[in-house]
PDB file of C-alpha atoms in Angstrom:
ATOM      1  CA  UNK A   1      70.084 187.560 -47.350  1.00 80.00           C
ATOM      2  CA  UNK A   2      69.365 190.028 -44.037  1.00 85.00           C
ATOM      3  CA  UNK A   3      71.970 188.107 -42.128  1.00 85.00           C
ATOM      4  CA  UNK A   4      74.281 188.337 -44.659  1.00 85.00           C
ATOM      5  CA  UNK A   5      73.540 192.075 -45.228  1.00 86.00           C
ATOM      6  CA  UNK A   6      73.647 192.790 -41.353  1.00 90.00           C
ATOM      7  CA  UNK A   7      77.115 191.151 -41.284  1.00 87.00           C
ATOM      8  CA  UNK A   8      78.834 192.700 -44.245  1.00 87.00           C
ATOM      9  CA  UNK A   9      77.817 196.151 -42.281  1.00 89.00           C
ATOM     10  CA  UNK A  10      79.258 195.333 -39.171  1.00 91.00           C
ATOM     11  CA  UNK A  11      82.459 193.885 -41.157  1.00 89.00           C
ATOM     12  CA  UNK A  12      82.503 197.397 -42.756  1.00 87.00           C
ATOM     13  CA  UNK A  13      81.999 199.783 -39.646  1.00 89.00           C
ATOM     14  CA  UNK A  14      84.877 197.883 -37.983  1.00 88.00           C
ATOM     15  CA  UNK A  15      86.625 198.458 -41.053  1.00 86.00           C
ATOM     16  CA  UNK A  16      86.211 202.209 -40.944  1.00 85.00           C
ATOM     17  CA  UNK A  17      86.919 202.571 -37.283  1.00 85.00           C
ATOM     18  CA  UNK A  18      90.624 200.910 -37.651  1.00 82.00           C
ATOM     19  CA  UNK A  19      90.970 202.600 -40.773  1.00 78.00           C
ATOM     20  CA  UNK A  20      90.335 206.346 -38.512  1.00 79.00           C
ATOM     21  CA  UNK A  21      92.431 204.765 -36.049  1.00 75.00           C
ATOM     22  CA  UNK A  22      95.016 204.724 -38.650  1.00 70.00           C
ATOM     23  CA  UNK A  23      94.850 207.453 -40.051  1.00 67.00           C
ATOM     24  CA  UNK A  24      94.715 209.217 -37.051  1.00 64.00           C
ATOM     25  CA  UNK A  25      98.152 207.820 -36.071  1.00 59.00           C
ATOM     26  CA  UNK A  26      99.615 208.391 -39.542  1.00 57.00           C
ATOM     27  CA  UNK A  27      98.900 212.198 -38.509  1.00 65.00           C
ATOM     28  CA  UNK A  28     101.040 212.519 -36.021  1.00 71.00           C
ATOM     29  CA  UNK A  29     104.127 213.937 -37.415  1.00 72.00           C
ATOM     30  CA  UNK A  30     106.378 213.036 -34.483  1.00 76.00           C
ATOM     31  CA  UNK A  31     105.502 209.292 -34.710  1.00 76.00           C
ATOM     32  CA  UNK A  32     105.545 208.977 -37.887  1.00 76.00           C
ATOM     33  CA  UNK A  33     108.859 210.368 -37.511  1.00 79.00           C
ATOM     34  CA  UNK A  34     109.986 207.837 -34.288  1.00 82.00           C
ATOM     35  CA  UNK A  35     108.233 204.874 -37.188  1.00 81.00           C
ATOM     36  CA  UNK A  36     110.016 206.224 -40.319  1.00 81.00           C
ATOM     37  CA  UNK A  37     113.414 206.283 -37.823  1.00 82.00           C
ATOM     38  CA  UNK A  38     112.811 202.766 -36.036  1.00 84.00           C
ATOM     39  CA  UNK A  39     112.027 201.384 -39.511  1.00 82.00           C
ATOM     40  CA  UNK A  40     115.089 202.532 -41.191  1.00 84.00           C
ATOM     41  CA  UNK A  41     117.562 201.585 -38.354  1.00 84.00           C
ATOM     42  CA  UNK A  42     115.774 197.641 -38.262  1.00 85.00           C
ATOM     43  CA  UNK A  43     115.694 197.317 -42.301  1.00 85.00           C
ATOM     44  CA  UNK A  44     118.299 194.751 -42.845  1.00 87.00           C
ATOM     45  CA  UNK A  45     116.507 192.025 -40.046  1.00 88.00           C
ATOM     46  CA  UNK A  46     113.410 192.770 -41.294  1.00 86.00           C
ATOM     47  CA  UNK A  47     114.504 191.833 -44.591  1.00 88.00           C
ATOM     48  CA  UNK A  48     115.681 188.077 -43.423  1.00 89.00           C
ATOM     49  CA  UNK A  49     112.066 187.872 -41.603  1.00 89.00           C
ATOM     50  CA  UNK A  50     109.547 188.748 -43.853  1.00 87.00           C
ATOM     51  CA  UNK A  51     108.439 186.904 -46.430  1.00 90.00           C
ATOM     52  CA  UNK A  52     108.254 187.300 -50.185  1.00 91.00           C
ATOM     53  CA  UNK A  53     105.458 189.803 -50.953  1.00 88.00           C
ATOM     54  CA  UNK A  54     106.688 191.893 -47.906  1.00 89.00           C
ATOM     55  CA  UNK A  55     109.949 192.043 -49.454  1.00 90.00           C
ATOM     56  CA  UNK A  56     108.845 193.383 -52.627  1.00 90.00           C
ATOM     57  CA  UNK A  57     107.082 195.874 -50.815  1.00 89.00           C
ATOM     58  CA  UNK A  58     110.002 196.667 -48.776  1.00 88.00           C
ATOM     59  CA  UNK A  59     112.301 197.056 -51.870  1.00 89.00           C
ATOM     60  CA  UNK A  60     109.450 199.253 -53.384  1.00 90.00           C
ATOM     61  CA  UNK A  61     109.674 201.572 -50.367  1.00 88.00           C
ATOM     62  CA  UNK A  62     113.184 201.925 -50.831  1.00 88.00           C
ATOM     63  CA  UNK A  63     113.679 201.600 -54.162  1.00 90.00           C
ATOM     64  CA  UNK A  64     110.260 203.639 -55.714  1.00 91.00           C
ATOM     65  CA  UNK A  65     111.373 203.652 -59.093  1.00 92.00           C
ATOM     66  CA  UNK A  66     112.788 200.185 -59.325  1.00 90.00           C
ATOM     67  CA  UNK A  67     116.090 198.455 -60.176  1.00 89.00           C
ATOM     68  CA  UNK A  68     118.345 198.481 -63.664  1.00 92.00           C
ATOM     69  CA  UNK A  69     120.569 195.843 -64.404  1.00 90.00           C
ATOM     70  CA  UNK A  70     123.607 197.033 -66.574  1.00 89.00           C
ATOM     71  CA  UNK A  71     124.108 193.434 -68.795  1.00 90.00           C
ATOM     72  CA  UNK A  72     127.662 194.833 -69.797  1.00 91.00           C
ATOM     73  CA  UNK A  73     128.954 196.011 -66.442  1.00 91.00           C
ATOM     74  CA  UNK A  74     127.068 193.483 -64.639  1.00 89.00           C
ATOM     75  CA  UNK A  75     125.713 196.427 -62.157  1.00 91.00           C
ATOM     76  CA  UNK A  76     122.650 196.636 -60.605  1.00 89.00           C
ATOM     77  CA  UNK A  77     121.543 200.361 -59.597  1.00 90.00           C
ATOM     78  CA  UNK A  78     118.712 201.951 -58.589  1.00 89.00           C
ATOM     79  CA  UNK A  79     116.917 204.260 -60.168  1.00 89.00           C
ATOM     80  CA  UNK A  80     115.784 206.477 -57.542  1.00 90.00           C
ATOM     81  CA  UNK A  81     116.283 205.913 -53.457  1.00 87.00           C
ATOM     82  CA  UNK A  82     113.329 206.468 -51.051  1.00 86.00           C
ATOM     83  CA  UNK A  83     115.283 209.908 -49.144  1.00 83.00           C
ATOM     84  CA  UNK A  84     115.253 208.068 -45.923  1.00 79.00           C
ATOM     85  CA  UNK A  85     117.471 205.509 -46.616  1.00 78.00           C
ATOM     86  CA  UNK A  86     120.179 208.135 -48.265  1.00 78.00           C
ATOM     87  CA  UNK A  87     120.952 210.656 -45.496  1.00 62.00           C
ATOM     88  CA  UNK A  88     121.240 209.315 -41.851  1.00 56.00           C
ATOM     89  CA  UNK A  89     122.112 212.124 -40.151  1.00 52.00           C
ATOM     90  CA  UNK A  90     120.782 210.589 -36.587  1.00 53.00           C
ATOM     91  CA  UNK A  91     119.883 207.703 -35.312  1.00 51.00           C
ATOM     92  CA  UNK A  92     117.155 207.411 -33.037  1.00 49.00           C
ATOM     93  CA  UNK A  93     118.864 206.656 -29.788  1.00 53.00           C
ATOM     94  CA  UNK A  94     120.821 210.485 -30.881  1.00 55.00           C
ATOM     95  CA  UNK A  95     117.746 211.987 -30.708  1.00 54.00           C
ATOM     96  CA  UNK A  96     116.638 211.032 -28.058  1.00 53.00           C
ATOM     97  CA  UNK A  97     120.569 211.835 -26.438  1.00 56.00           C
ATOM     98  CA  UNK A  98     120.431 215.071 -27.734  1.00 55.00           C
ATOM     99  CA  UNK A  99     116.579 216.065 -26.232  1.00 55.00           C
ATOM    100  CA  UNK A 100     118.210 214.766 -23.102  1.00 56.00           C
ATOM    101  CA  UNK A 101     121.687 217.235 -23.543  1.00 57.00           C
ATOM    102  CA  UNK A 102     124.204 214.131 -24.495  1.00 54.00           C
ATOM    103  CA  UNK A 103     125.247 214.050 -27.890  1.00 55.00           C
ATOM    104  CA  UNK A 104     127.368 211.533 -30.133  1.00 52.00           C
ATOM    105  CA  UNK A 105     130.085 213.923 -30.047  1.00 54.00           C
ATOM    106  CA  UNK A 106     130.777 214.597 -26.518  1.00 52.00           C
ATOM    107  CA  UNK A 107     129.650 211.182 -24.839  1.00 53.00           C
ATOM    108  CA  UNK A 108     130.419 211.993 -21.338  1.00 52.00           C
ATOM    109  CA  UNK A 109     129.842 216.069 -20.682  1.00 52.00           C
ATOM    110  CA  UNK A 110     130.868 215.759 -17.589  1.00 52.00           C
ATOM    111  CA  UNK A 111     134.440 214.225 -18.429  1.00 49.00           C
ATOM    112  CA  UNK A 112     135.558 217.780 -19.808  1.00 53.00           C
ATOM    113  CA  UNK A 113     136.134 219.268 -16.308  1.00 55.00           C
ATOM    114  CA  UNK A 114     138.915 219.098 -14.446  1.00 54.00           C
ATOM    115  CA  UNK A 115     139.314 216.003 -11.897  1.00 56.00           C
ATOM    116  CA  UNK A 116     139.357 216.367  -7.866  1.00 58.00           C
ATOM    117  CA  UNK A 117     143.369 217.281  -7.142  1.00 56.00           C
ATOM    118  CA  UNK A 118     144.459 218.611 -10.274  1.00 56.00           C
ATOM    119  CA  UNK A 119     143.664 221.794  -8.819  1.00 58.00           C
ATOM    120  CA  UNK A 120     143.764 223.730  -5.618  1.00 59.00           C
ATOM    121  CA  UNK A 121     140.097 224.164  -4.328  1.00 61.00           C
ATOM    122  CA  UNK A 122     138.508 227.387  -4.007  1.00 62.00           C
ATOM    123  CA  UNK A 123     136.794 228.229  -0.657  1.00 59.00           C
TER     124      UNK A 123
END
């Protein structure tokens, strides 16, 4: 009974040390962020490589308030979309680009000056 004891307590303390490792991960806004962002932009092969339950879970993160199926129309719609999979306004490799002064827009900065010759030079 003391073994057993002694061993469900050290089960538990490792436990709570992942589970403040977590957490203290899951506090840090920025990557959270860089997850919620990675996530999003991988969604459709993680949906061919996870299994069953994960895919529910999956669809339940996008979809929180579940599916309708419209017998008449034969549509299926959602009834609410998780906000992160609505609005992409970035991708990740954009933000990073745009910490780093490149953005989707204007790929190569330096391409908007002139060229060598089309110009006299200045002294």
């Amino acid at each position: 009974m003391e073994k057993a004891l002694t061993k469900l307590q050290t089960e538990k303390a490792e436990m709570e040390a992942e589970l403040e490792r977590v957490s203290k991960e899951i506090l840090n806004l920025d990557d959270f962020m860089e997850y919620s962002l990675t996530l999003r932009s991988n969604i459709f092969r993680m949906w061919d490589i996870v299994d069953l339950g994960d895919k529910r879970r999956l669809q339940n993160l996008i979809f929180p308030k579940g599916i309708v199926y419209d017998k008449e129309t034969a549509r299926i719609e959602p009834r609410e979309v998780n906000r992160l999979f609505i609005a992409m306004p970035c991708e990740l490799e954009q933000t990073i680009e745009k910490e780093n002064g490149q953005t989707d827009k204007n790929i190569n900065l330096s391409a908007l000056a002139p060229r060598l010759g089309l110009e006299p030079r200045t002294p």
